[in-house]
Amino acid sequence: MILRLAVLGLLAFMTLPTVVVIAVSFNPTAILSFPPAGLSLRWYANALTYPQFQRAAVNSLMVTGGAVLLALPIGTAAALALERGRLRAPGAWATVLLSPLVVPGVAAGLGFLIVAAFLGLLQSRAVLVAAHVALVLPFVVRSVWVSVTNLDPALERAAASLGATPWRVFLRVTLPLLRPGLFAALLFAVVVSVNEFVVSLFISTRVNEILPVAMFTYVVNYTDPTIAALSTLFIVATFLVVWAVDRVVDLSAVFLHHR
């Protein structure tokens, strides 16, 4: 009973701020107040038509798309190498690949800033893409690694014994069996990249800033509920993406079942 109450209390602690943000986003006045004085969609209209947010949203799509396209094949290859490759000190390699999870965002952002300034790439979107690849790669590696661990090698050996080339075995047998891990990796890569703020703040400019950085800039200058409305859109979009992926691939099976 005590454990159940503790869990309910933790869930309430985590969800109540979200409920407050959603409620505030419908406030008809330009003051951040709770409970709202009424219901209005004016701040949603402002969030969707604000030019800086529109430009930042396009940048976010480009950066996230580039990061995902690079991180998925790199992370998949790394997961296969960690589980099946004849690597010296595989534990050390795994630590290196997963290290962005424990490196403080401020330190990572400062490091990317120094490197970008040295290479003269501060105005380039490529630096943002590279930073996001490094940040999402641990999630890709971990998600695919679990699927590789659960993969039955006998299925691949059976395909090879029937005359399939190694590349054909990989495309027709291995990749389909890794689908749960790949979907989970795609999900986490998109969610982490779209919501990444700290590192992006260091290496963003007015031209190539992504949406979280543009939201921070807006908060510095304005105090109306526009950010609450945009945050609500983020929350709803993230929920729908996670729900859709969970319907296609049972995410609990990706993380809870091990061979």
PDB file of C-alpha atoms in Angstrom:
ATOM      1  CA  MET A   1       0.000   0.000   0.000  1.00  0.00           C
ATOM      2  CA  ILE A   2       2.798   2.407   0.924  1.00  0.00           C
ATOM      3  CA  LEU A   3       4.657   1.572  -2.281  1.00  0.00           C
ATOM      4  CA  ARG A   4       1.530   2.199  -4.354  1.00  0.00           C
ATOM      5  CA  LEU A   5       1.015   5.580  -2.686  1.00  0.00           C
ATOM      6  CA  ALA A   6       4.653   6.448  -3.304  1.00  0.00           C
ATOM      7  CA  VAL A   7       4.301   5.584  -6.994  1.00  0.00           C
ATOM      8  CA  LEU A   8       1.084   7.619  -7.275  1.00  0.00           C
ATOM      9  CA  GLY A   9       2.768  10.540  -5.547  1.00  0.00           C
ATOM     10  CA  LEU A  10       5.721  10.362  -7.939  1.00  0.00           C
ATOM     11  CA  LEU A  11       3.404  10.241 -10.954  1.00  0.00           C
ATOM     12  CA  ALA A  12       1.476  13.241  -9.644  1.00  0.00           C
ATOM     13  CA  PHE A  13       4.734  15.140  -9.066  1.00  0.00           C
ATOM     14  CA  MET A  14       5.788  14.434 -12.661  1.00  0.00           C
ATOM     15  CA  THR A  15       2.460  15.123 -14.391  1.00  0.00           C
ATOM     16  CA  LEU A  16       0.994  18.072 -12.464  1.00  0.00           C
ATOM     17  CA  PRO A  17       3.451  20.629 -13.958  1.00  0.00           C
ATOM     18  CA  THR A  18       2.436  19.411 -17.417  1.00  0.00           C
ATOM     19  CA  VAL A  19      -1.237  19.851 -16.557  1.00  0.00           C
ATOM     20  CA  VAL A  20      -0.538  23.391 -15.354  1.00  0.00           C
ATOM     21  CA  VAL A  21       1.340  24.274 -18.561  1.00  0.00           C
ATOM     22  CA  ILE A  22      -1.490  22.918 -20.714  1.00  0.00           C
ATOM     23  CA  ALA A  23      -4.088  24.856 -18.722  1.00  0.00           C
ATOM     24  CA  VAL A  24      -2.102  28.093 -18.877  1.00  0.00           C
ATOM     25  CA  SER A  25      -1.788  27.781 -22.667  1.00  0.00           C
ATOM     26  CA  PHE A  26      -5.537  28.431 -23.009  1.00  0.00           C
ATOM     27  CA  ASN A  27      -5.466  31.613 -20.927  1.00  0.00           C
ATOM     28  CA  PRO A  28      -7.091  34.478 -22.887  1.00  0.00           C
ATOM     29  CA  THR A  29      -4.976  37.139 -21.177  1.00  0.00           C
ATOM     30  CA  ALA A  30      -1.310  37.946 -21.741  1.00  0.00           C
ATOM     31  CA  ILE A  31      -0.452  37.019 -18.171  1.00  0.00           C
ATOM     32  CA  LEU A  32       0.857  33.629 -17.041  1.00  0.00           C
ATOM     33  CA  SER A  33      -1.794  32.813 -14.456  1.00  0.00           C
ATOM     34  CA  PHE A  34      -3.312  29.624 -13.076  1.00  0.00           C
ATOM     35  CA  PRO A  35      -6.123  28.750 -13.116  1.00  0.00           C
ATOM     36  CA  PRO A  36      -6.824  30.436 -16.481  1.00  0.00           C
ATOM     37  CA  ALA A  37      -9.412  33.204 -16.607  1.00  0.00           C
ATOM     38  CA  GLY A  38     -11.087  31.612 -19.616  1.00  0.00           C
ATOM     39  CA  LEU A  39     -10.412  29.626 -22.764  1.00  0.00           C
ATOM     40  CA  SER A  40      -8.718  30.963 -25.871  1.00  0.00           C
ATOM     41  CA  LEU A  41      -6.585  29.657 -28.747  1.00  0.00           C
ATOM     42  CA  ARG A  42      -4.917  33.006 -29.460  1.00  0.00           C
ATOM     43  CA  TRP A  43      -1.554  31.865 -28.109  1.00  0.00           C
ATOM     44  CA  TYR A  44      -1.576  28.749 -30.272  1.00  0.00           C
ATOM     45  CA  ALA A  45      -2.156  30.969 -33.292  1.00  0.00           C
ATOM     46  CA  ASN A  46       0.698  33.207 -32.170  1.00  0.00           C
ATOM     47  CA  ALA A  47       3.027  30.240 -31.688  1.00  0.00           C
ATOM     48  CA  LEU A  48       2.269  28.834 -35.137  1.00  0.00           C
ATOM     49  CA  THR A  49       2.586  32.168 -36.978  1.00  0.00           C
ATOM     50  CA  TYR A  50       5.581  33.677 -35.157  1.00  0.00           C
ATOM     51  CA  PRO A  51       8.320  33.984 -37.860  1.00  0.00           C
ATOM     52  CA  GLN A  52      11.207  33.067 -35.558  1.00  0.00           C
ATOM     53  CA  PHE A  53       9.437  29.869 -34.490  1.00  0.00           C
ATOM     54  CA  GLN A  54       8.672  28.966 -38.102  1.00  0.00           C
ATOM     55  CA  ARG A  55      12.304  29.402 -39.130  1.00  0.00           C
ATOM     56  CA  ALA A  56      13.513  27.506 -36.076  1.00  0.00           C
ATOM     57  CA  ALA A  57      11.054  24.674 -36.736  1.00  0.00           C
ATOM     58  CA  VAL A  58      12.481  24.228 -40.234  1.00  0.00           C
ATOM     59  CA  ASN A  59      16.001  24.189 -38.784  1.00  0.00           C
ATOM     60  CA  SER A  60      14.932  21.622 -36.189  1.00  0.00           C
ATOM     61  CA  LEU A  61      13.517  19.340 -38.887  1.00  0.00           C
ATOM     62  CA  MET A  62      16.710  19.584 -40.938  1.00  0.00           C
ATOM     63  CA  VAL A  63      19.027  19.041 -37.960  1.00  0.00           C
ATOM     64  CA  THR A  64      16.970  16.171 -36.550  1.00  0.00           C
ATOM     65  CA  GLY A  65      16.622  14.548 -39.960  1.00  0.00           C
ATOM     66  CA  GLY A  66      20.352  14.744 -40.601  1.00  0.00           C
ATOM     67  CA  ALA A  67      21.200  13.475 -37.115  1.00  0.00           C
ATOM     68  CA  VAL A  68      18.831  10.513 -37.390  1.00  0.00           C
ATOM     69  CA  LEU A  69      20.030   9.568 -40.877  1.00  0.00           C
ATOM     70  CA  LEU A  70      23.622   9.464 -39.619  1.00  0.00           C
ATOM     71  CA  ALA A  71      23.060   8.039 -36.131  1.00  0.00           C
ATOM     72  CA  LEU A  72      20.896   5.062 -37.167  1.00  0.00           C
ATOM     73  CA  PRO A  73      23.425   3.312 -39.463  1.00  0.00           C
ATOM     74  CA  ILE A  74      26.375   4.252 -37.229  1.00  0.00           C
ATOM     75  CA  GLY A  75      24.593   3.071 -34.096  1.00  0.00           C
ATOM     76  CA  THR A  76      23.401  -0.146 -35.738  1.00  0.00           C
ATOM     77  CA  ALA A  77      26.911  -0.979 -36.930  1.00  0.00           C
ATOM     78  CA  ALA A  78      28.309  -0.186 -33.484  1.00  0.00           C
ATOM     79  CA  ALA A  79      25.723  -2.406 -31.761  1.00  0.00           C
ATOM     80  CA  LEU A  80      26.507  -5.308 -34.081  1.00  0.00           C
ATOM     81  CA  ALA A  81      30.231  -4.822 -33.513  1.00  0.00           C
ATOM     82  CA  LEU A  82      29.840  -4.688 -29.730  1.00  0.00           C
ATOM     83  CA  GLU A  83      27.787  -7.893 -29.631  1.00  0.00           C
ATOM     84  CA  ARG A  84      29.387  -9.927 -32.415  1.00  0.00           C
ATOM     85  CA  GLY A  85      32.612  -8.247 -33.400  1.00  0.00           C
ATOM     86  CA  ARG A  86      35.964  -9.469 -32.198  1.00  0.00           C
ATOM     87  CA  LEU A  87      36.843  -6.224 -30.483  1.00  0.00           C
ATOM     88  CA  ARG A  88      39.575  -5.767 -27.959  1.00  0.00           C
ATOM     89  CA  ALA A  89      38.108  -4.433 -24.713  1.00  0.00           C
ATOM     90  CA  PRO A  90      34.477  -4.246 -25.893  1.00  0.00           C
ATOM     91  CA  GLY A  91      33.538  -2.790 -22.512  1.00  0.00           C
ATOM     92  CA  ALA A  92      35.777   0.200 -23.153  1.00  0.00           C
ATOM     93  CA  TRP A  93      34.219   0.738 -26.580  1.00  0.00           C
ATOM     94  CA  ALA A  94      30.741   0.546 -25.074  1.00  0.00           C
ATOM     95  CA  THR A  95      31.731   3.112 -22.454  1.00  0.00           C
ATOM     96  CA  VAL A  96      32.990   5.487 -25.132  1.00  0.00           C
ATOM     97  CA  LEU A  97      29.829   5.125 -27.220  1.00  0.00           C
ATOM     98  CA  LEU A  98      27.532   5.639 -24.230  1.00  0.00           C
ATOM     99  CA  SER A  99      29.620   8.391 -22.617  1.00  0.00           C
ATOM    100  CA  PRO A 100      27.495  11.315 -23.966  1.00  0.00           C
ATOM    101  CA  LEU A 101      24.834  10.201 -21.489  1.00  0.00           C
ATOM    102  CA  VAL A 102      27.019  11.208 -18.542  1.00  0.00           C
ATOM    103  CA  VAL A 103      28.888  14.202 -19.976  1.00  0.00           C
ATOM    104  CA  PRO A 104      27.274  17.439 -18.690  1.00  0.00           C
ATOM    105  CA  GLY A 105      25.507  19.365 -21.416  1.00  0.00           C
ATOM    106  CA  VAL A 106      27.404  22.555 -20.582  1.00  0.00           C
ATOM    107  CA  ALA A 107      30.757  20.792 -21.012  1.00  0.00           C
ATOM    108  CA  ALA A 108      29.664  19.187 -24.281  1.00  0.00           C
ATOM    109  CA  GLY A 109      28.285  22.460 -25.597  1.00  0.00           C
ATOM    110  CA  LEU A 110      31.455  24.346 -24.707  1.00  0.00           C
ATOM    111  CA  GLY A 111      33.562  21.666 -26.385  1.00  0.00           C
ATOM    112  CA  PHE A 112      31.545  21.818 -29.606  1.00  0.00           C
ATOM    113  CA  LEU A 113      31.701  25.626 -29.498  1.00  0.00           C
ATOM    114  CA  ILE A 114      35.495  25.612 -29.258  1.00  0.00           C
ATOM    115  CA  VAL A 115      35.848  23.066 -32.078  1.00  0.00           C
ATOM    116  CA  ALA A 116      33.353  24.911 -34.306  1.00  0.00           C
ATOM    117  CA  ALA A 117      35.106  28.232 -33.719  1.00  0.00           C
ATOM    118  CA  PHE A 118      38.503  26.678 -34.482  1.00  0.00           C
ATOM    119  CA  LEU A 119      37.179  25.226 -37.759  1.00  0.00           C
ATOM    120  CA  GLY A 120      35.267  28.375 -38.653  1.00  0.00           C
ATOM    121  CA  LEU A 121      31.935  26.540 -38.765  1.00  0.00           C
ATOM    122  CA  LEU A 122      29.896  28.499 -36.226  1.00  0.00           C
ATOM    123  CA  GLN A 123      27.504  29.639 -38.941  1.00  0.00           C
ATOM    124  CA  SER A 124      27.119  26.132 -40.345  1.00  0.00           C
ATOM    125  CA  ARG A 125      24.225  23.805 -39.570  1.00  0.00           C
ATOM    126  CA  ALA A 126      26.661  20.886 -39.904  1.00  0.00           C
ATOM    127  CA  VAL A 127      28.002  21.544 -36.392  1.00  0.00           C
ATOM    128  CA  LEU A 128      24.501  21.236 -34.950  1.00  0.00           C
ATOM    129  CA  VAL A 129      23.966  17.995 -36.855  1.00  0.00           C
ATOM    130  CA  ALA A 130      27.275  16.571 -35.598  1.00  0.00           C
ATOM    131  CA  ALA A 131      26.447  17.541 -32.011  1.00  0.00           C
ATOM    132  CA  HIS A 132      23.013  15.944 -32.226  1.00  0.00           C
ATOM    133  CA  VAL A 133      24.492  12.757 -33.704  1.00  0.00           C
ATOM    134  CA  ALA A 134      26.821  12.498 -30.706  1.00  0.00           C
ATOM    135  CA  LEU A 135      23.949  13.110 -28.283  1.00  0.00           C
ATOM    136  CA  VAL A 136      21.469  10.628 -29.783  1.00  0.00           C
ATOM    137  CA  LEU A 137      24.008   7.918 -30.633  1.00  0.00           C
ATOM    138  CA  PRO A 138      23.948   6.306 -27.146  1.00  0.00           C
ATOM    139  CA  PHE A 139      20.182   5.835 -27.384  1.00  0.00           C
ATOM    140  CA  VAL A 140      20.497   4.288 -30.836  1.00  0.00           C
ATOM    141  CA  VAL A 141      23.316   1.967 -29.781  1.00  0.00           C
ATOM    142  CA  ARG A 142      21.535   0.833 -26.641  1.00  0.00           C
ATOM    143  CA  SER A 143      18.177   0.234 -28.362  1.00  0.00           C
ATOM    144  CA  VAL A 144      19.647  -1.747 -31.262  1.00  0.00           C
ATOM    145  CA  TRP A 145      22.092  -3.583 -28.992  1.00  0.00           C
ATOM    146  CA  VAL A 146      19.212  -5.106 -27.027  1.00  0.00           C
ATOM    147  CA  SER A 147      17.643  -6.387 -30.260  1.00  0.00           C
ATOM    148  CA  VAL A 148      20.981  -7.805 -31.416  1.00  0.00           C
ATOM    149  CA  THR A 149      21.333  -9.584 -28.071  1.00  0.00           C
ATOM    150  CA  ASN A 150      17.901 -11.160 -28.524  1.00  0.00           C
ATOM    151  CA  LEU A 151      18.611 -12.172 -32.136  1.00  0.00           C
ATOM    152  CA  ASP A 152      18.880 -15.909 -32.781  1.00  0.00           C
ATOM    153  CA  PRO A 153      22.037 -16.512 -34.892  1.00  0.00           C
ATOM    154  CA  ALA A 154      20.586 -19.832 -36.098  1.00  0.00           C
ATOM    155  CA  LEU A 155      18.191 -17.941 -38.368  1.00  0.00           C
ATOM    156  CA  GLU A 156      21.078 -16.201 -40.113  1.00  0.00           C
ATOM    157  CA  ARG A 157      23.053 -19.425 -40.387  1.00  0.00           C
ATOM    158  CA  ALA A 158      20.008 -21.116 -41.935  1.00  0.00           C
ATOM    159  CA  ALA A 159      19.745 -18.390 -44.573  1.00  0.00           C
ATOM    160  CA  ALA A 160      23.472 -18.632 -45.305  1.00  0.00           C
ATOM    161  CA  SER A 161      23.260 -22.418 -45.624  1.00  0.00           C
ATOM    162  CA  LEU A 162      20.588 -21.981 -48.288  1.00  0.00           C
ATOM    163  CA  GLY A 163      22.976 -19.964 -50.431  1.00  0.00           C
ATOM    164  CA  ALA A 164      22.284 -16.392 -49.386  1.00  0.00           C
ATOM    165  CA  THR A 165      25.238 -14.021 -49.502  1.00  0.00           C
ATOM    166  CA  PRO A 166      26.243 -12.216 -46.272  1.00  0.00           C
ATOM    167  CA  TRP A 167      24.787  -8.955 -47.578  1.00  0.00           C
ATOM    168  CA  ARG A 168      21.518 -10.656 -48.514  1.00  0.00           C
ATOM    169  CA  VAL A 169      21.355 -12.329 -45.091  1.00  0.00           C
ATOM    170  CA  PHE A 170      21.803  -8.944 -43.474  1.00  0.00           C
ATOM    171  CA  LEU A 171      19.103  -7.259 -45.578  1.00  0.00           C
ATOM    172  CA  ARG A 172      16.541 -10.074 -45.614  1.00  0.00           C
ATOM    173  CA  VAL A 173      17.036 -11.676 -42.186  1.00  0.00           C
ATOM    174  CA  THR A 174      19.044  -9.543 -39.759  1.00  0.00           C
ATOM    175  CA  LEU A 175      17.488  -6.137 -40.386  1.00  0.00           C
ATOM    176  CA  PRO A 176      13.858  -7.361 -40.213  1.00  0.00           C
ATOM    177  CA  LEU A 177      14.617  -9.105 -36.936  1.00  0.00           C
ATOM    178  CA  LEU A 178      16.176  -5.908 -35.598  1.00  0.00           C
ATOM    179  CA  ARG A 179      13.059  -3.901 -36.435  1.00  0.00           C
ATOM    180  CA  PRO A 180      11.890  -3.401 -32.802  1.00  0.00           C
ATOM    181  CA  GLY A 181      15.255  -2.002 -31.791  1.00  0.00           C
ATOM    182  CA  LEU A 182      15.470   0.154 -34.911  1.00  0.00           C
ATOM    183  CA  PHE A 183      12.005   1.629 -34.306  1.00  0.00           C
ATOM    184  CA  ALA A 184      12.867   2.333 -30.679  1.00  0.00           C
ATOM    185  CA  ALA A 185      16.182   3.878 -31.745  1.00  0.00           C
ATOM    186  CA  LEU A 186      14.394   6.072 -34.288  1.00  0.00           C
ATOM    187  CA  LEU A 187      11.880   7.161 -31.662  1.00  0.00           C
ATOM    188  CA  PHE A 188      14.480   8.124 -29.066  1.00  0.00           C
ATOM    189  CA  ALA A 189      16.737   9.782 -31.631  1.00  0.00           C
ATOM    190  CA  VAL A 190      13.906  12.006 -32.863  1.00  0.00           C
ATOM    191  CA  VAL A 191      12.604  12.880 -29.402  1.00  0.00           C
ATOM    192  CA  VAL A 192      16.056  13.617 -27.958  1.00  0.00           C
ATOM    193  CA  SER A 193      17.169  15.643 -30.967  1.00  0.00           C
ATOM    194  CA  VAL A 194      13.995  17.711 -31.246  1.00  0.00           C
ATOM    195  CA  ASN A 195      14.061  18.580 -27.539  1.00  0.00           C
ATOM    196  CA  GLU A 196      17.832  19.107 -27.162  1.00  0.00           C
ATOM    197  CA  PHE A 197      18.576  22.563 -25.774  1.00  0.00           C
ATOM    198  CA  VAL A 198      21.740  22.969 -23.687  1.00  0.00           C
ATOM    199  CA  VAL A 199      24.342  21.956 -26.275  1.00  0.00           C
ATOM    200  CA  SER A 200      22.397  23.625 -29.091  1.00  0.00           C
ATOM    201  CA  LEU A 201      22.363  26.915 -27.164  1.00  0.00           C
ATOM    202  CA  PHE A 202      26.171  27.081 -27.308  1.00  0.00           C
ATOM    203  CA  ILE A 203      26.484  26.487 -31.051  1.00  0.00           C
ATOM    204  CA  SER A 204      23.324  28.128 -32.405  1.00  0.00           C
ATOM    205  CA  THR A 205      23.145  31.488 -34.121  1.00  0.00           C
ATOM    206  CA  ARG A 206      20.134  33.615 -34.999  1.00  0.00           C
ATOM    207  CA  VAL A 207      20.127  32.022 -38.456  1.00  0.00           C
ATOM    208  CA  ASN A 208      20.474  28.325 -37.622  1.00  0.00           C
ATOM    209  CA  GLU A 209      18.889  28.138 -34.139  1.00  0.00           C
ATOM    210  CA  ILE A 210      16.529  25.245 -33.509  1.00  0.00           C
ATOM    211  CA  LEU A 211      13.114  25.468 -31.876  1.00  0.00           C
ATOM    212  CA  PRO A 212      14.081  24.932 -28.190  1.00  0.00           C
ATOM    213  CA  VAL A 213      16.676  27.716 -28.479  1.00  0.00           C
ATOM    214  CA  ALA A 214      14.140  30.011 -30.167  1.00  0.00           C
ATOM    215  CA  MET A 215      11.710  29.265 -27.330  1.00  0.00           C
ATOM    216  CA  PHE A 216      14.362  30.256 -24.786  1.00  0.00           C
ATOM    217  CA  THR A 217      15.008  33.512 -26.650  1.00  0.00           C
ATOM    218  CA  TYR A 218      11.277  34.237 -26.654  1.00  0.00           C
ATOM    219  CA  VAL A 219      10.993  33.637 -22.892  1.00  0.00           C
ATOM    220  CA  VAL A 220      13.823  36.113 -22.287  1.00  0.00           C
ATOM    221  CA  ASN A 221      11.884  38.853 -24.080  1.00  0.00           C
ATOM    222  CA  TYR A 222       8.218  38.018 -23.486  1.00  0.00           C
ATOM    223  CA  THR A 223       6.110  36.566 -20.656  1.00  0.00           C
ATOM    224  CA  ASP A 224       2.851  35.718 -22.418  1.00  0.00           C
ATOM    225  CA  PRO A 225       1.438  32.141 -22.646  1.00  0.00           C
ATOM    226  CA  THR A 226       2.806  31.581 -26.164  1.00  0.00           C
ATOM    227  CA  ILE A 227       5.551  29.331 -24.806  1.00  0.00           C
ATOM    228  CA  ALA A 228       2.961  27.372 -22.821  1.00  0.00           C
ATOM    229  CA  ALA A 229       1.023  26.816 -26.047  1.00  0.00           C
ATOM    230  CA  LEU A 230       4.126  25.742 -27.955  1.00  0.00           C
ATOM    231  CA  SER A 231       5.168  23.480 -25.076  1.00  0.00           C
ATOM    232  CA  THR A 232       1.738  21.873 -25.160  1.00  0.00           C
ATOM    233  CA  LEU A 233       2.174  21.176 -28.855  1.00  0.00           C
ATOM    234  CA  PHE A 234       5.543  19.566 -28.048  1.00  0.00           C
ATOM    235  CA  ILE A 235       3.949  17.408 -25.342  1.00  0.00           C
ATOM    236  CA  VAL A 236       1.086  16.276 -27.565  1.00  0.00           C
ATOM    237  CA  ALA A 237       3.376  15.553 -30.520  1.00  0.00           C
ATOM    238  CA  THR A 238       5.790  13.535 -28.354  1.00  0.00           C
ATOM    239  CA  PHE A 239       2.928  11.551 -26.841  1.00  0.00           C
ATOM    240  CA  LEU A 240       1.467  10.762 -30.263  1.00  0.00           C
ATOM    241  CA  VAL A 241       4.849   9.659 -31.643  1.00  0.00           C
ATOM    242  CA  VAL A 242       5.525   7.382 -28.672  1.00  0.00           C
ATOM    243  CA  TRP A 243       1.990   5.977 -28.813  1.00  0.00           C
ATOM    244  CA  ALA A 244       2.222   5.310 -32.566  1.00  0.00           C
ATOM    245  CA  VAL A 245       5.596   3.573 -32.290  1.00  0.00           C
ATOM    246  CA  ASP A 246       4.377   1.506 -29.342  1.00  0.00           C
ATOM    247  CA  ARG A 247       1.420   0.384 -31.446  1.00  0.00           C
ATOM    248  CA  VAL A 248       3.738  -0.741 -34.226  1.00  0.00           C
ATOM    249  CA  VAL A 249       6.460  -2.160 -31.991  1.00  0.00           C
ATOM    250  CA  ASP A 250       5.937  -3.217 -28.388  1.00  0.00           C
ATOM    251  CA  LEU A 251       8.514  -0.974 -26.738  1.00  0.00           C
ATOM    252  CA  SER A 252       8.447  -3.004 -23.524  1.00  0.00           C
ATOM    253  CA  ALA A 253       9.680  -5.995 -25.519  1.00  0.00           C
ATOM    254  CA  VAL A 254      12.655  -3.984 -26.718  1.00  0.00           C
ATOM    255  CA  PHE A 255      13.905  -3.128 -23.232  1.00  0.00           C
ATOM    256  CA  LEU A 256      12.590  -5.826 -20.924  1.00  0.00           C
ATOM    257  CA  HIS A 257      13.196  -9.108 -22.745  1.00  0.00           C
ATOM    258  CA  HIS A 258      16.728 -10.398 -22.984  1.00  0.00           C
ATOM    259  CA  ARG A 259      17.998 -13.655 -24.344  1.00  0.00           C
TER     260      ARG A 259
END
